PDB file of C-alpha atoms in Angstrom:
ATOM      1  CA  MET J   1     -12.543 -26.563  13.462  1.00 49.00           C
ATOM      2  CA  PRO J   2     -10.797 -23.159  13.449  1.00 54.00           C
ATOM      3  CA  ARG J   3     -11.258 -21.156  10.293  1.00 50.00           C
ATOM      4  CA  SER J   4      -7.486 -21.147   9.746  1.00 51.00           C
ATOM      5  CA  GLN J   5      -7.667 -24.894   9.195  1.00 50.00           C
ATOM      6  CA  ARG J   6     -10.489 -24.546   6.638  1.00 54.00           C
ATOM      7  CA  ASN J   7      -8.805 -22.100   4.257  1.00 52.00           C
ATOM      8  CA  ASP J   8      -9.058 -23.391   0.743  1.00 55.00           C
ATOM      9  CA  ASN J   9      -7.221 -20.840  -1.370  1.00 54.00           C
ATOM     10  CA  PHE J  10      -3.471 -20.781  -1.898  1.00 56.00           C
ATOM     11  CA  ILE J  11      -2.818 -17.367  -0.361  1.00 56.00           C
ATOM     12  CA  ASP J  12      -4.743 -18.148   2.814  1.00 55.00           C
ATOM     13  CA  LYS J  13      -3.033 -21.519   3.149  1.00 57.00           C
ATOM     14  CA  THR J  14       0.394 -19.944   2.640  1.00 56.00           C
ATOM     15  CA  PHE J  15      -0.311 -17.207   5.176  1.00 52.00           C
ATOM     16  CA  THR J  16      -1.538 -19.801   7.671  1.00 57.00           C
ATOM     17  CA  VAL J  17       1.584 -21.948   7.257  1.00 54.00           C
ATOM     18  CA  VAL J  18       3.932 -18.969   7.632  1.00 55.00           C
ATOM     19  CA  ALA J  19       1.982 -17.633  10.621  1.00 53.00           C
ATOM     20  CA  ASP J  20       2.033 -21.040  12.294  1.00 55.00           C
ATOM     21  CA  ILE J  21       5.801 -21.296  11.829  1.00 53.00           C
ATOM     22  CA  LEU J  22       6.301 -17.823  13.283  1.00 53.00           C
ATOM     23  CA  LEU J  23       4.088 -18.666  16.252  1.00 51.00           C
ATOM     24  CA  LYS J  24       6.237 -21.691  16.998  1.00 55.00           C
ATOM     25  CA  VAL J  25       9.577 -19.875  16.860  1.00 53.00           C
ATOM     26  CA  LEU J  26       8.692 -16.516  18.423  1.00 59.00           C
ATOM     27  CA  PRO J  27       8.923 -16.254  22.196  1.00 55.00           C
ATOM     28  CA  THR J  28       5.264 -15.632  23.007  1.00 67.00           C
ATOM     29  CA  THR J  29       2.921 -16.882  25.696  1.00 78.00           C
ATOM     30  CA  ARG J  30       0.195 -19.425  25.087  1.00 78.00           C
ATOM     31  CA  ASN J  31      -2.465 -16.694  25.454  1.00 80.00           C
ATOM     32  CA  GLU J  32      -0.705 -14.483  22.900  1.00 85.00           C
ATOM     33  CA  LYS J  33      -0.550 -17.358  20.450  1.00 82.00           C
ATOM     34  CA  GLU J  34      -4.202 -18.189  20.991  1.00 87.00           C
ATOM     35  CA  ALA J  35      -5.152 -14.518  20.610  1.00 91.00           C
ATOM     36  CA  PHE J  36      -3.314 -14.412  17.301  1.00 89.00           C
ATOM     37  CA  VAL J  37      -5.173 -17.494  16.037  1.00 87.00           C
ATOM     38  CA  TYR J  38      -8.508 -15.838  16.884  1.00 93.00           C
ATOM     39  CA  TYR J  39      -7.364 -12.585  15.257  1.00 93.00           C
ATOM     40  CA  ARG J  40      -6.248 -14.413  12.114  1.00 91.00           C
ATOM     41  CA  ASP J  41      -9.541 -16.318  11.952  1.00 92.00           C
ATOM     42  CA  GLY J  42     -11.401 -13.025  12.431  1.00 95.00           C
ATOM     43  CA  MET J  43      -9.535 -11.462   9.520  1.00 92.00           C
ATOM     44  CA  SER J  44     -10.318 -14.450   7.325  1.00 91.00           C
ATOM     45  CA  ALA J  45     -14.018 -14.369   8.225  1.00 94.00           C
ATOM     46  CA  GLN J  46     -14.128 -10.594   7.705  1.00 94.00           C
ATOM     47  CA  ALA J  47     -12.553 -10.925   4.261  1.00 92.00           C
ATOM     48  CA  GLU J  48     -15.311 -13.361   3.317  1.00 93.00           C
ATOM     49  CA  GLY J  49     -18.044 -11.044   4.596  1.00 94.00           C
ATOM     50  CA  GLU J  50     -18.809 -13.287   7.575  1.00 95.00           C
ATOM     51  CA  TYR J  51     -19.028 -10.368   9.983  1.00 96.00           C
ATOM     52  CA  ALA J  52     -20.751 -12.140  12.888  1.00 96.00           C
ATOM     53  CA  GLU J  53     -18.089 -14.845  12.877  1.00 97.00           C
ATOM     54  CA  ALA J  54     -15.337 -12.240  12.555  1.00 97.00           C
ATOM     55  CA  LEU J  55     -16.689 -10.314  15.547  1.00 97.00           C
ATOM     56  CA  GLN J  56     -16.799 -13.473  17.652  1.00 97.00           C
ATOM     57  CA  ASN J  57     -13.163 -14.163  16.827  1.00 97.00           C
ATOM     58  CA  TYR J  58     -12.088 -10.572  17.486  1.00 97.00           C
ATOM     59  CA  TYR J  59     -13.856 -10.542  20.866  1.00 97.00           C
ATOM     60  CA  GLN J  60     -12.090 -13.787  21.795  1.00 97.00           C
ATOM     61  CA  ALA J  61      -8.767 -12.300  20.672  1.00 96.00           C
ATOM     62  CA  MET J  62      -9.405  -9.201  22.813  1.00 95.00           C
ATOM     63  CA  ARG J  63     -10.138 -11.394  25.819  1.00 95.00           C
ATOM     64  CA  LEU J  64      -6.668 -12.941  25.490  1.00 95.00           C
ATOM     65  CA  GLU J  65      -4.511 -10.168  24.030  1.00 94.00           C
ATOM     66  CA  VAL J  66      -2.846  -7.792  26.491  1.00 92.00           C
ATOM     67  CA  ASP J  67      -0.463  -5.887  24.219  1.00 93.00           C
ATOM     68  CA  PRO J  68      -1.947  -2.412  23.515  1.00 95.00           C
ATOM     69  CA  TYR J  69      -0.471  -2.249  20.004  1.00 95.00           C
ATOM     70  CA  ASP J  70      -1.965  -5.608  19.013  1.00 94.00           C
ATOM     71  CA  ARG J  71      -5.270  -4.724  20.678  1.00 96.00           C
ATOM     72  CA  SER J  72      -5.406  -1.525  18.605  1.00 97.00           C
ATOM     73  CA  TYR J  73      -5.675  -3.584  15.424  1.00 96.00           C
ATOM     74  CA  ILE J  74      -8.405  -5.730  16.908  1.00 97.00           C
ATOM     75  CA  PHE J  75     -10.387  -2.611  17.821  1.00 98.00           C
ATOM     76  CA  TYR J  76      -9.703  -1.154  14.366  1.00 98.00           C
ATOM     77  CA  ASN J  77     -11.031  -4.265  12.610  1.00 97.00           C
ATOM     78  CA  ILE J  78     -14.147  -4.298  14.776  1.00 98.00           C
ATOM     79  CA  GLY J  79     -14.633  -0.661  13.760  1.00 98.00           C
ATOM     80  CA  LEU J  80     -14.349  -1.665  10.106  1.00 97.00           C
ATOM     81  CA  ILE J  81     -17.125  -4.207  10.521  1.00 97.00           C
ATOM     82  CA  HIS J  82     -19.416  -1.676  12.176  1.00 97.00           C
ATOM     83  CA  THR J  83     -18.626   0.815   9.412  1.00 97.00           C
ATOM     84  CA  SER J  84     -19.505  -1.804   6.792  1.00 95.00           C
ATOM     85  CA  ASN J  85     -22.785  -2.402   8.594  1.00 95.00           C
ATOM     86  CA  GLY J  86     -23.587   1.331   8.619  1.00 96.00           C
ATOM     87  CA  GLU J  87     -23.231   1.506  12.417  1.00 98.00           C
ATOM     88  CA  HIS J  88     -21.104   4.625  12.386  1.00 98.00           C
ATOM     89  CA  THR J  89     -21.496   5.552  16.043  1.00 98.00           C
ATOM     90  CA  LYS J  90     -20.304   2.105  17.124  1.00 98.00           C
ATOM     91  CA  ALA J  91     -17.520   2.226  14.551  1.00 98.00           C
ATOM     92  CA  LEU J  92     -16.295   5.552  15.933  1.00 98.00           C
ATOM     93  CA  GLU J  93     -16.174   4.074  19.442  1.00 98.00           C
ATOM     94  CA  TYR J  94     -13.905   1.265  18.272  1.00 98.00           C
ATOM     95  CA  TYR J  95     -11.697   3.533  16.149  1.00 98.00           C
ATOM     96  CA  TYR J  96     -11.218   5.797  19.181  1.00 98.00           C
ATOM     97  CA  GLN J  97     -10.322   2.783  21.324  1.00 98.00           C
ATOM     98  CA  ALA J  98      -7.801   1.735  18.678  1.00 98.00           C
ATOM     99  CA  LEU J  99      -6.258   5.218  18.757  1.00 98.00           C
ATOM    100  CA  ASP J 100      -6.141   5.207  22.571  1.00 98.00           C
ATOM    101  CA  ARG J 101      -3.843   2.195  22.322  1.00 97.00           C
ATOM    102  CA  ASN J 102      -1.974   3.229  19.180  1.00 97.00           C
ATOM    103  CA  PRO J 103      -2.144   6.959  18.325  1.00 97.00           C
ATOM    104  CA  ALA J 104      -0.050   6.340  15.205  1.00 96.00           C
ATOM    105  CA  LEU J 105      -2.731   4.360  13.372  1.00 97.00           C
ATOM    106  CA  PRO J 106      -3.486   6.474  10.287  1.00 97.00           C
ATOM    107  CA  GLN J 107      -6.129   4.032   9.025  1.00 97.00           C
ATOM    108  CA  ALA J 108      -8.264   4.693  12.096  1.00 98.00           C
ATOM    109  CA  LEU J 109      -7.792   8.445  11.736  1.00 98.00           C
ATOM    110  CA  ASN J 110      -8.797   8.229   8.068  1.00 98.00           C
ATOM    111  CA  ASN J 111     -11.900   6.187   8.817  1.00 98.00           C
ATOM    112  CA  ILE J 112     -12.990   8.601  11.536  1.00 98.00           C
ATOM    113  CA  ALA J 113     -12.552  11.435   9.044  1.00 98.00           C
ATOM    114  CA  VAL J 114     -14.586   9.561   6.427  1.00 98.00           C
ATOM    115  CA  ILE J 115     -17.460   9.132   8.887  1.00 98.00           C
ATOM    116  CA  TYR J 116     -17.383  12.806   9.880  1.00 98.00           C
ATOM    117  CA  HIS J 117     -17.259  13.820   6.222  1.00 98.00           C
ATOM    118  CA  TYR J 118     -20.228  11.552   5.454  1.00 98.00           C
ATOM    119  CA  ARG J 119     -22.177  13.063   8.335  1.00 98.00           C
ATOM    120  CA  GLY J 120     -21.204  16.526   7.100  1.00 98.00           C
ATOM    121  CA  GLU J 121     -22.605  15.682   3.675  1.00 97.00           C
ATOM    122  CA  GLN J 122     -25.830  14.464   5.301  1.00 98.00           C
ATOM    123  CA  ALA J 123     -26.135  17.673   7.319  1.00 98.00           C
ATOM    124  CA  LEU J 124     -25.508  19.744   4.184  1.00 97.00           C
ATOM    125  CA  GLU J 125     -28.216  17.857   2.279  1.00 97.00           C
ATOM    126  CA  ALA J 126     -30.599  18.499   5.176  1.00 97.00           C
ATOM    127  CA  GLY J 127     -29.806  22.215   4.929  1.00 97.00           C
ATOM    128  CA  ASN J 128     -28.016  22.333   8.273  1.00 97.00           C
ATOM    129  CA  ILE J 129     -25.003  24.423   7.252  1.00 97.00           C
ATOM    130  CA  PRO J 130     -23.605  25.067  10.784  1.00 97.00           C
ATOM    131  CA  ASP J 131     -23.550  21.347  11.647  1.00 98.00           C
ATOM    132  CA  SER J 132     -22.095  20.450   8.257  1.00 97.00           C
ATOM    133  CA  GLU J 133     -19.254  22.932   8.764  1.00 97.00           C
ATOM    134  CA  THR J 134     -18.514  21.531  12.213  1.00 98.00           C
ATOM    135  CA  LEU J 135     -18.480  17.977  10.881  1.00 98.00           C
ATOM    136  CA  PHE J 136     -16.336  18.904   7.885  1.00 98.00           C
ATOM    137  CA  GLY J 137     -13.949  20.640  10.294  1.00 98.00           C
ATOM    138  CA  LYS J 138     -13.656  17.462  12.362  1.00 98.00           C
ATOM    139  CA  ALA J 139     -13.050  15.431   9.204  1.00 98.00           C
ATOM    140  CA  ALA J 140     -10.292  17.855   8.210  1.00 98.00           C
ATOM    141  CA  GLU J 141      -8.582  17.527  11.615  1.00 98.00           C
ATOM    142  CA  TYR J 142      -8.482  13.748  11.434  1.00 98.00           C
ATOM    143  CA  TRP J 143      -7.376  13.698   7.809  1.00 98.00           C
ATOM    144  CA  LYS J 144      -4.564  16.135   8.524  1.00 98.00           C
ATOM    145  CA  GLU J 145      -3.268  13.879  11.274  1.00 98.00           C
ATOM    146  CA  ALA J 146      -3.595  10.754   9.097  1.00 98.00           C
ATOM    147  CA  ILE J 147      -1.698  12.505   6.299  1.00 98.00           C
ATOM    148  CA  ARG J 148       0.978  13.694   8.729  1.00 97.00           C
ATOM    149  CA  LEU J 149       1.541  10.072   9.758  1.00 97.00           C
ATOM    150  CA  ALA J 150       1.292   8.664   6.217  1.00 97.00           C
ATOM    151  CA  PRO J 151       2.087  11.506   3.788  1.00 96.00           C
ATOM    152  CA  LEU J 152       1.932   9.327   0.685  1.00 95.00           C
ATOM    153  CA  ASN J 153      -1.551   8.031   1.460  1.00 95.00           C
ATOM    154  CA  TYR J 154      -5.034   9.516   1.322  1.00 96.00           C
ATOM    155  CA  SER J 155      -4.652  11.499  -1.887  1.00 96.00           C
ATOM    156  CA  GLU J 156      -8.415  12.067  -2.143  1.00 96.00           C
ATOM    157  CA  ALA J 157      -8.436  13.557   1.338  1.00 97.00           C
ATOM    158  CA  GLN J 158      -5.444  15.707   0.453  1.00 96.00           C
ATOM    159  CA  ASN J 159      -7.270  16.974  -2.631  1.00 96.00           C
ATOM    160  CA  TRP J 160     -10.420  17.669  -0.583  1.00 97.00           C
ATOM    161  CA  LEU J 161      -8.419  19.592   2.033  1.00 97.00           C
ATOM    162  CA  GLN J 162      -6.732  21.617  -0.685  1.00 96.00           C
ATOM    163  CA  THR J 163      -9.852  22.381  -2.752  1.00 96.00           C
ATOM    164  CA  THR J 164     -11.874  23.327   0.326  1.00 95.00           C
ATOM    165  CA  GLY J 165      -9.062  25.398   1.819  1.00 94.00           C
ATOM    166  CA  ARG J 166      -9.069  23.440   5.070  1.00 92.00           C
TER     167      ARG J 166
END
């Protein structure tokens, strides 16, 4: 049974009903509708910490989804799972793929910056000042772009950029 049919809380049930109604009235292909069901089930599994199940659903959604904009969110969510699992290199790959399809995705830019900042902190702790500066510079570039796209978001990043003079 699809996860969307197992939801037991009010918000999930409401979202599922509304999404099902929209799927019926919007002019979309059968594959697009099926891709959306997998994506929705992936989001639900991800929210519950069921990352393996979420990944399976996202991969199925990617197999069916052809729209680059919609695919960007699938790639982004896969990146989130890899970030949560501490697999930063894999996460970066998926965030970059999301940006290839949707360059105006500030969340992906922010998460890339967070990973570079984290790696910069690690390099600094290891006493590798040149690498830390390079990584902090990369973090700054991505945060600047994320802030340009979403100026009211990422206040911590804005403060970091300002206090570090980047």
